[in-house]
Amino acid sequence: MSNLVRGEFYKLRKSNYFIGIIFLAIVASFFLIIIWDNDIHKLQNVKSNLIVNGASSIQYGFEYIIYTSFIFALLGGEFIAKDFKNSNISKSFSYGYTRSKVILSKLIVFIIACLFLEIIYTTILVIYVSINHEFCEVLNLNVILYLIRVIIIGIMYSAATICIIAMIAITTKSALCTFASPVIFLLIQLFLSNISAYILPYVAGRGAILRFAPKEEIIFGIISSLLTFIITIGVSMLYVRHEDIN
């Protein structure tokens, strides 16, 4: 299993598209900076005591995954869908590895790569805000616990959303369908807002990373992400196990 993971990392590092996708992650950070500046300008006119610092900007990197997920979908189309479509993934089967291990290793590398991209654009945003407004006025226990909650739950629902993209890439074997998957997320959020929290983990997760989120919201956000992990990975495994991949 470890050899498969190392092999997938090697293929990703040597690919021609990964550098371009890293560049897109950097571009996404400027998109987040613009949103941050606009939001803060509007809110400061309403709330004079608004807390503005680098620590509070961390959740922006997670909150706007609905838009930055296009980068993950682009990576999923290249790294997963095209491997299935071109039958490159079947080469691993010929070395004696089981289908479950092959697809699981690919999922692990894909999730880590996407989270790495998320770290890039979130870090740039936090640095920008910290330079202009400092990172945190008082770093006490409450702030530390809040940041831990934001990071853990944010990573959980980001990874769960990434798993949905991976499942679409595996089942459709289409880079175009994979890239279009965030559009489906947007449509669900717009037209099925009443049930979107039960379908999309980042909708439930956003309520869980608010500064004064109630325990019910936090628990619901965690459960939503865990269920998404189980369903998407399970569907991906079953599909690969029973599908004829040549």
PDB file of C-alpha atoms in Angstrom:
ATOM      1  CA  MET A   1       0.000   0.000   0.000  1.00  0.00           C
ATOM      2  CA  SER A   2       2.790   2.432   0.904  1.00  0.00           C
ATOM      3  CA  ASN A   3       4.504   1.684  -2.413  1.00  0.00           C
ATOM      4  CA  LEU A   4       1.294   2.546  -4.260  1.00  0.00           C
ATOM      5  CA  VAL A   5       0.959   5.847  -2.389  1.00  0.00           C
ATOM      6  CA  ARG A   6       4.593   6.745  -3.110  1.00  0.00           C
ATOM      7  CA  GLY A   7       4.081   5.834  -6.752  1.00  0.00           C
ATOM      8  CA  GLU A   8       1.013   8.070  -7.035  1.00  0.00           C
ATOM      9  CA  PHE A   9       2.871  10.955  -5.388  1.00  0.00           C
ATOM     10  CA  TYR A  10       5.742  10.466  -7.834  1.00  0.00           C
ATOM     11  CA  LYS A  11       3.374  10.531 -10.830  1.00  0.00           C
ATOM     12  CA  LEU A  12       1.736  13.684  -9.525  1.00  0.00           C
ATOM     13  CA  ARG A  13       5.050  15.471  -8.930  1.00  0.00           C
ATOM     14  CA  LYS A  14       6.311  14.559 -12.397  1.00  0.00           C
ATOM     15  CA  SER A  15       3.100  15.571 -14.170  1.00  0.00           C
ATOM     16  CA  ASN A  16       3.008  18.645 -16.389  1.00  0.00           C
ATOM     17  CA  TYR A  17      -0.277  19.943 -15.008  1.00  0.00           C
ATOM     18  CA  PHE A  18       0.416  20.034 -11.263  1.00  0.00           C
ATOM     19  CA  ILE A  19       2.604  23.165 -11.412  1.00  0.00           C
ATOM     20  CA  GLY A  20      -0.163  24.911 -13.322  1.00  0.00           C
ATOM     21  CA  ILE A  21      -2.715  23.896 -10.703  1.00  0.00           C
ATOM     22  CA  ILE A  22      -0.455  25.237  -7.928  1.00  0.00           C
ATOM     23  CA  PHE A  23      -0.376  28.530  -9.843  1.00  0.00           C
ATOM     24  CA  LEU A  24      -4.196  28.507  -9.925  1.00  0.00           C
ATOM     25  CA  ALA A  25      -4.204  28.031  -6.142  1.00  0.00           C
ATOM     26  CA  ILE A  26      -2.057  31.158  -5.818  1.00  0.00           C
ATOM     27  CA  VAL A  27      -4.476  33.031  -8.095  1.00  0.00           C
ATOM     28  CA  ALA A  28      -7.349  31.800  -5.898  1.00  0.00           C
ATOM     29  CA  SER A  29      -5.692  33.442  -2.891  1.00  0.00           C
ATOM     30  CA  PHE A  30      -6.029  36.857  -4.568  1.00  0.00           C
ATOM     31  CA  PHE A  31      -9.684  36.067  -5.241  1.00  0.00           C
ATOM     32  CA  LEU A  32     -10.130  35.404  -1.513  1.00  0.00           C
ATOM     33  CA  ILE A  33      -8.246  38.594  -0.627  1.00  0.00           C
ATOM     34  CA  ILE A  34     -10.628  40.655  -2.785  1.00  0.00           C
ATOM     35  CA  ILE A  35     -13.653  38.992  -1.159  1.00  0.00           C
ATOM     36  CA  TRP A  36     -12.175  39.545   2.293  1.00  0.00           C
ATOM     37  CA  ASP A  37     -11.503  43.255   1.664  1.00  0.00           C
ATOM     38  CA  ASN A  38     -15.009  43.812   0.273  1.00  0.00           C
ATOM     39  CA  ASP A  39     -16.702  41.950   3.130  1.00  0.00           C
ATOM     40  CA  ILE A  40     -14.718  43.728   5.833  1.00  0.00           C
ATOM     41  CA  HIS A  41     -15.362  47.136   4.251  1.00  0.00           C
ATOM     42  CA  LYS A  42     -19.120  46.466   4.267  1.00  0.00           C
ATOM     43  CA  LEU A  43     -19.192  45.000   7.779  1.00  0.00           C
ATOM     44  CA  GLN A  44     -17.115  47.800   9.320  1.00  0.00           C
ATOM     45  CA  ASN A  45     -19.776  50.278   8.227  1.00  0.00           C
ATOM     46  CA  VAL A  46     -22.317  48.260  10.221  1.00  0.00           C
ATOM     47  CA  LYS A  47     -20.238  47.003  13.170  1.00  0.00           C
ATOM     48  CA  SER A  48     -17.707  49.434  14.592  1.00  0.00           C
ATOM     49  CA  ASN A  49     -16.319  46.811  17.022  1.00  0.00           C
ATOM     50  CA  LEU A  50     -15.752  44.154  14.352  1.00  0.00           C
ATOM     51  CA  ILE A  51     -12.737  41.903  15.046  1.00  0.00           C
ATOM     52  CA  VAL A  52     -10.434  41.939  12.020  1.00  0.00           C
ATOM     53  CA  ASN A  53      -7.210  39.910  12.129  1.00  0.00           C
ATOM     54  CA  GLY A  54      -5.357  37.058  10.482  1.00  0.00           C
ATOM     55  CA  ALA A  55      -6.764  34.443  12.843  1.00  0.00           C
ATOM     56  CA  SER A  56     -10.353  35.259  11.873  1.00  0.00           C
ATOM     57  CA  SER A  57      -9.475  35.060   8.162  1.00  0.00           C
ATOM     58  CA  ILE A  58      -8.529  31.369   8.355  1.00  0.00           C
ATOM     59  CA  GLN A  59     -12.145  30.272   8.045  1.00  0.00           C
ATOM     60  CA  TYR A  60     -12.440  32.135   4.709  1.00  0.00           C
ATOM     61  CA  GLY A  61     -10.197  29.553   3.082  1.00  0.00           C
ATOM     62  CA  PHE A  62     -12.677  26.879   4.131  1.00  0.00           C
ATOM     63  CA  GLU A  63     -15.914  28.835   3.663  1.00  0.00           C
ATOM     64  CA  TYR A  64     -15.342  29.532  -0.028  1.00  0.00           C
ATOM     65  CA  ILE A  65     -14.549  25.966  -1.042  1.00  0.00           C
ATOM     66  CA  ILE A  66     -17.640  26.064  -3.277  1.00  0.00           C
ATOM     67  CA  TYR A  67     -15.580  28.293  -5.618  1.00  0.00           C
ATOM     68  CA  THR A  68     -12.061  26.992  -5.017  1.00  0.00           C
ATOM     69  CA  SER A  69     -13.309  23.424  -5.552  1.00  0.00           C
ATOM     70  CA  PHE A  70     -13.030  24.100  -9.293  1.00  0.00           C
ATOM     71  CA  ILE A  71      -9.266  23.769  -8.786  1.00  0.00           C
ATOM     72  CA  PHE A  72      -9.746  20.415  -7.060  1.00  0.00           C
ATOM     73  CA  ALA A  73     -12.104  19.309  -9.835  1.00  0.00           C
ATOM     74  CA  LEU A  74      -9.517  20.232 -12.455  1.00  0.00           C
ATOM     75  CA  LEU A  75      -6.915  18.160 -10.617  1.00  0.00           C
ATOM     76  CA  GLY A  76      -9.390  15.286 -10.236  1.00  0.00           C
ATOM     77  CA  GLY A  77     -10.082  15.298 -13.956  1.00  0.00           C
ATOM     78  CA  GLU A  78      -6.387  15.046 -14.788  1.00  0.00           C
ATOM     79  CA  PHE A  79      -5.192  12.827 -11.961  1.00  0.00           C
ATOM     80  CA  ILE A  80      -8.129  10.406 -11.663  1.00  0.00           C
ATOM     81  CA  ALA A  81     -10.586  10.581 -14.568  1.00  0.00           C
ATOM     82  CA  LYS A  82      -7.962  10.539 -17.317  1.00  0.00           C
ATOM     83  CA  ASP A  83      -6.138   7.643 -15.653  1.00  0.00           C
ATOM     84  CA  PHE A  84      -9.345   5.612 -15.832  1.00  0.00           C
ATOM     85  CA  LYS A  85     -10.225   6.756 -19.324  1.00  0.00           C
ATOM     86  CA  ASN A  86      -6.753   5.977 -20.697  1.00  0.00           C
ATOM     87  CA  SER A  87      -6.611   2.667 -18.744  1.00  0.00           C
ATOM     88  CA  ASN A  88      -3.391   3.759 -17.037  1.00  0.00           C
ATOM     89  CA  ILE A  89      -4.781   2.649 -13.688  1.00  0.00           C
ATOM     90  CA  SER A  90      -5.087  -0.945 -14.906  1.00  0.00           C
ATOM     91  CA  LYS A  91      -1.268  -1.145 -15.028  1.00  0.00           C
ATOM     92  CA  SER A  92      -1.226  -1.223 -11.225  1.00  0.00           C
ATOM     93  CA  PHE A  93      -3.554  -4.235 -11.276  1.00  0.00           C
ATOM     94  CA  SER A  94      -1.023  -6.151 -13.368  1.00  0.00           C
ATOM     95  CA  TYR A  95       1.540  -5.826 -10.540  1.00  0.00           C
ATOM     96  CA  GLY A  96      -0.685  -7.883  -8.249  1.00  0.00           C
ATOM     97  CA  TYR A  97      -2.273  -5.079  -6.231  1.00  0.00           C
ATOM     98  CA  THR A  98      -5.964  -5.369  -5.435  1.00  0.00           C
ATOM     99  CA  ARG A  99      -8.380  -2.874  -6.936  1.00  0.00           C
ATOM    100  CA  SER A 100      -9.327  -1.585  -3.492  1.00  0.00           C
ATOM    101  CA  LYS A 101      -5.720  -0.775  -2.605  1.00  0.00           C
ATOM    102  CA  VAL A 102      -5.069   0.895  -5.956  1.00  0.00           C
ATOM    103  CA  ILE A 103      -8.090   3.187  -5.741  1.00  0.00           C
ATOM    104  CA  LEU A 104      -7.551   3.895  -2.035  1.00  0.00           C
ATOM    105  CA  SER A 105      -3.950   4.971  -2.661  1.00  0.00           C
ATOM    106  CA  LYS A 106      -5.125   7.271  -5.445  1.00  0.00           C
ATOM    107  CA  LEU A 107      -7.786   8.772  -3.181  1.00  0.00           C
ATOM    108  CA  ILE A 108      -5.248   9.366  -0.397  1.00  0.00           C
ATOM    109  CA  VAL A 109      -2.847  11.182  -2.709  1.00  0.00           C
ATOM    110  CA  PHE A 110      -5.659  13.190  -4.311  1.00  0.00           C
ATOM    111  CA  ILE A 111      -7.037  14.337  -0.946  1.00  0.00           C
ATOM    112  CA  ILE A 112      -3.577  15.298   0.355  1.00  0.00           C
ATOM    113  CA  ALA A 113      -2.774  17.181  -2.873  1.00  0.00           C
ATOM    114  CA  CYS A 114      -6.051  19.127  -2.713  1.00  0.00           C
ATOM    115  CA  LEU A 115      -5.542  19.990   0.955  1.00  0.00           C
ATOM    116  CA  PHE A 116      -2.028  21.172   0.059  1.00  0.00           C
ATOM    117  CA  LEU A 117      -3.567  23.528  -2.514  1.00  0.00           C
ATOM    118  CA  GLU A 118      -6.035  24.728   0.116  1.00  0.00           C
ATOM    119  CA  ILE A 119      -3.167  25.432   2.511  1.00  0.00           C
ATOM    120  CA  ILE A 120      -1.452  27.528  -0.179  1.00  0.00           C
ATOM    121  CA  TYR A 121      -4.313  29.929  -0.838  1.00  0.00           C
ATOM    122  CA  THR A 122      -5.406  30.080   2.809  1.00  0.00           C
ATOM    123  CA  THR A 123      -1.861  30.829   4.000  1.00  0.00           C
ATOM    124  CA  ILE A 124      -1.449  33.662   1.488  1.00  0.00           C
ATOM    125  CA  LEU A 125      -4.764  35.161   2.632  1.00  0.00           C
ATOM    126  CA  VAL A 126      -3.826  34.904   6.322  1.00  0.00           C
ATOM    127  CA  ILE A 127      -0.401  36.475   5.688  1.00  0.00           C
ATOM    128  CA  TYR A 128      -2.027  39.362   3.810  1.00  0.00           C
ATOM    129  CA  VAL A 129      -4.573  40.020   6.572  1.00  0.00           C
ATOM    130  CA  SER A 130      -1.971  39.599   9.335  1.00  0.00           C
ATOM    131  CA  ILE A 131       0.340  42.157   7.704  1.00  0.00           C
ATOM    132  CA  ASN A 132      -2.477  44.704   7.532  1.00  0.00           C
ATOM    133  CA  HIS A 133      -4.340  43.905  10.760  1.00  0.00           C
ATOM    134  CA  GLU A 134      -1.952  41.641  12.768  1.00  0.00           C
ATOM    135  CA  PHE A 135      -2.606  37.944  13.351  1.00  0.00           C
ATOM    136  CA  CYS A 136      -4.346  38.104  16.712  1.00  0.00           C
ATOM    137  CA  GLU A 137      -4.709  40.739  19.429  1.00  0.00           C
ATOM    138  CA  VAL A 138      -4.884  38.267  22.330  1.00  0.00           C
ATOM    139  CA  LEU A 139      -3.964  34.613  21.826  1.00  0.00           C
ATOM    140  CA  ASN A 140      -5.724  33.062  24.813  1.00  0.00           C
ATOM    141  CA  LEU A 141      -7.143  29.573  25.360  1.00  0.00           C
ATOM    142  CA  ASN A 142     -10.536  30.437  23.843  1.00  0.00           C
ATOM    143  CA  VAL A 143      -8.925  31.708  20.653  1.00  0.00           C
ATOM    144  CA  ILE A 144      -6.669  28.651  20.418  1.00  0.00           C
ATOM    145  CA  LEU A 145      -9.638  26.286  20.859  1.00  0.00           C
ATOM    146  CA  TYR A 146     -11.594  28.246  18.248  1.00  0.00           C
ATOM    147  CA  LEU A 147      -8.719  28.006  15.751  1.00  0.00           C
ATOM    148  CA  ILE A 148      -8.327  24.272  16.406  1.00  0.00           C
ATOM    149  CA  ARG A 149     -12.052  23.774  15.769  1.00  0.00           C
ATOM    150  CA  VAL A 150     -11.950  25.816  12.553  1.00  0.00           C
ATOM    151  CA  ILE A 151      -8.925  23.940  11.209  1.00  0.00           C
ATOM    152  CA  ILE A 152     -10.096  20.421  12.147  1.00  0.00           C
ATOM    153  CA  ILE A 153     -13.701  20.782  10.973  1.00  0.00           C
ATOM    154  CA  GLY A 154     -12.625  22.847   7.966  1.00  0.00           C
ATOM    155  CA  ILE A 155     -10.212  20.129   6.866  1.00  0.00           C
ATOM    156  CA  MET A 156     -12.872  17.481   7.488  1.00  0.00           C
ATOM    157  CA  TYR A 157     -15.537  19.023   5.299  1.00  0.00           C
ATOM    158  CA  SER A 158     -12.985  20.068   2.681  1.00  0.00           C
ATOM    159  CA  ALA A 159     -11.742  16.479   2.452  1.00  0.00           C
ATOM    160  CA  ALA A 160     -15.345  15.235   2.311  1.00  0.00           C
ATOM    161  CA  THR A 161     -16.087  17.602  -0.586  1.00  0.00           C
ATOM    162  CA  ILE A 162     -12.897  16.438  -2.298  1.00  0.00           C
ATOM    163  CA  CYS A 163     -14.111  12.837  -1.918  1.00  0.00           C
ATOM    164  CA  ILE A 164     -17.330  13.740  -3.758  1.00  0.00           C
ATOM    165  CA  ILE A 165     -15.252  15.135  -6.630  1.00  0.00           C
ATOM    166  CA  ALA A 166     -13.089  11.989  -6.627  1.00  0.00           C
ATOM    167  CA  MET A 167     -16.178   9.756  -6.721  1.00  0.00           C
ATOM    168  CA  ILE A 168     -17.513  11.676  -9.735  1.00  0.00           C
ATOM    169  CA  ALA A 169     -14.131  11.365 -11.477  1.00  0.00           C
ATOM    170  CA  ILE A 170     -14.026   7.604 -10.850  1.00  0.00           C
ATOM    171  CA  THR A 171     -17.599   6.829 -11.874  1.00  0.00           C
ATOM    172  CA  THR A 172     -17.774   9.096 -14.946  1.00  0.00           C
ATOM    173  CA  LYS A 173     -14.164   8.695 -16.133  1.00  0.00           C
ATOM    174  CA  SER A 174     -14.645  12.138 -17.637  1.00  0.00           C
ATOM    175  CA  ALA A 175     -12.420  15.146 -16.960  1.00  0.00           C
ATOM    176  CA  LEU A 176     -15.187  17.442 -18.234  1.00  0.00           C
ATOM    177  CA  CYS A 177     -17.858  16.004 -15.915  1.00  0.00           C
ATOM    178  CA  THR A 178     -15.435  16.176 -13.014  1.00  0.00           C
ATOM    179  CA  PHE A 179     -14.587  19.810 -13.702  1.00  0.00           C
ATOM    180  CA  ALA A 180     -18.304  20.623 -13.944  1.00  0.00           C
ATOM    181  CA  SER A 181     -19.114  18.990 -10.588  1.00  0.00           C
ATOM    182  CA  PRO A 182     -18.750  22.242  -8.568  1.00  0.00           C
ATOM    183  CA  VAL A 183     -21.477  23.703 -10.795  1.00  0.00           C
ATOM    184  CA  ILE A 184     -23.759  20.937  -9.513  1.00  0.00           C
ATOM    185  CA  PHE A 185     -22.798  21.911  -5.951  1.00  0.00           C
ATOM    186  CA  LEU A 186     -23.771  25.519  -6.684  1.00  0.00           C
ATOM    187  CA  LEU A 187     -27.099  24.526  -8.227  1.00  0.00           C
ATOM    188  CA  ILE A 188     -27.954  22.305  -5.256  1.00  0.00           C
ATOM    189  CA  GLN A 189     -27.104  25.131  -2.873  1.00  0.00           C
ATOM    190  CA  LEU A 190     -29.192  27.646  -4.866  1.00  0.00           C
ATOM    191  CA  PHE A 191     -32.289  25.605  -5.675  1.00  0.00           C
ATOM    192  CA  LEU A 192     -32.319  23.049  -2.867  1.00  0.00           C
ATOM    193  CA  SER A 193     -31.219  25.289  -0.020  1.00  0.00           C
ATOM    194  CA  ASN A 194     -33.522  23.577   2.483  1.00  0.00           C
ATOM    195  CA  ILE A 195     -31.832  20.200   2.089  1.00  0.00           C
ATOM    196  CA  SER A 196     -28.370  21.260   0.860  1.00  0.00           C
ATOM    197  CA  ALA A 197     -26.918  20.861   4.369  1.00  0.00           C
ATOM    198  CA  TYR A 198     -27.853  17.171   4.223  1.00  0.00           C
ATOM    199  CA  ILE A 199     -26.241  16.688   0.794  1.00  0.00           C
ATOM    200  CA  LEU A 200     -23.175  18.942   0.791  1.00  0.00           C
ATOM    201  CA  PRO A 201     -20.767  18.619   3.744  1.00  0.00           C
ATOM    202  CA  TYR A 202     -19.376  22.130   3.375  1.00  0.00           C
ATOM    203  CA  VAL A 203     -22.849  23.645   3.904  1.00  0.00           C
ATOM    204  CA  ALA A 204     -23.185  21.882   7.256  1.00  0.00           C
ATOM    205  CA  GLY A 205     -19.518  22.518   8.023  1.00  0.00           C
ATOM    206  CA  ARG A 206     -19.699  26.273   7.536  1.00  0.00           C
ATOM    207  CA  GLY A 207     -22.116  26.559  10.432  1.00  0.00           C
ATOM    208  CA  ALA A 208     -19.788  24.467  12.586  1.00  0.00           C
ATOM    209  CA  ILE A 209     -16.759  26.762  12.150  1.00  0.00           C
ATOM    210  CA  LEU A 210     -18.502  29.982  13.156  1.00  0.00           C
ATOM    211  CA  ARG A 211     -16.895  31.610  16.184  1.00  0.00           C
ATOM    212  CA  PHE A 212     -19.875  31.075  18.488  1.00  0.00           C
ATOM    213  CA  ALA A 213     -21.379  28.028  16.798  1.00  0.00           C
ATOM    214  CA  PRO A 214     -23.751  25.997  19.016  1.00  0.00           C
ATOM    215  CA  LYS A 215     -22.806  22.416  19.871  1.00  0.00           C
ATOM    216  CA  GLU A 216     -25.623  21.069  17.691  1.00  0.00           C
ATOM    217  CA  GLU A 217     -24.154  22.780  14.616  1.00  0.00           C
ATOM    218  CA  ILE A 218     -20.678  21.462  15.397  1.00  0.00           C
ATOM    219  CA  ILE A 219     -21.908  17.884  15.852  1.00  0.00           C
ATOM    220  CA  PHE A 220     -24.024  18.088  12.698  1.00  0.00           C
ATOM    221  CA  GLY A 221     -21.060  19.389  10.694  1.00  0.00           C
ATOM    222  CA  ILE A 222     -18.820  16.550  11.883  1.00  0.00           C
ATOM    223  CA  ILE A 223     -21.455  13.861  11.232  1.00  0.00           C
ATOM    224  CA  SER A 224     -22.137  15.259   7.747  1.00  0.00           C
ATOM    225  CA  SER A 225     -18.446  15.015   6.823  1.00  0.00           C
ATOM    226  CA  LEU A 226     -18.065  11.499   8.250  1.00  0.00           C
ATOM    227  CA  LEU A 227     -21.138  10.226   6.393  1.00  0.00           C
ATOM    228  CA  THR A 228     -19.855  11.771   3.167  1.00  0.00           C
ATOM    229  CA  PHE A 229     -16.504   9.992   3.644  1.00  0.00           C
ATOM    230  CA  ILE A 230     -18.221   6.643   4.146  1.00  0.00           C
ATOM    231  CA  ILE A 231     -20.631   7.014   1.218  1.00  0.00           C
ATOM    232  CA  THR A 232     -18.215   8.415  -1.378  1.00  0.00           C
ATOM    233  CA  ILE A 233     -15.329   6.073  -0.589  1.00  0.00           C
ATOM    234  CA  GLY A 234     -17.734   3.126  -0.404  1.00  0.00           C
ATOM    235  CA  VAL A 235     -19.297   3.951  -3.782  1.00  0.00           C
ATOM    236  CA  SER A 236     -15.851   4.427  -5.347  1.00  0.00           C
ATOM    237  CA  MET A 237     -14.622   1.092  -3.995  1.00  0.00           C
ATOM    238  CA  LEU A 238     -17.729  -0.792  -5.131  1.00  0.00           C
ATOM    239  CA  TYR A 239     -17.593   0.766  -8.581  1.00  0.00           C
ATOM    240  CA  VAL A 240     -13.951  -0.143  -9.135  1.00  0.00           C
ATOM    241  CA  ARG A 241     -14.491  -3.645  -7.761  1.00  0.00           C
ATOM    242  CA  HIS A 242     -17.342  -4.489 -10.143  1.00  0.00           C
ATOM    243  CA  GLU A 243     -16.536  -2.324 -13.162  1.00  0.00           C
ATOM    244  CA  ASP A 244     -14.631  -3.814 -16.092  1.00  0.00           C
ATOM    245  CA  ILE A 245     -11.453  -1.716 -16.217  1.00  0.00           C
ATOM    246  CA  ASN A 246      -9.134  -2.585 -19.065  1.00  0.00           C
TER     247      ASN A 246
END
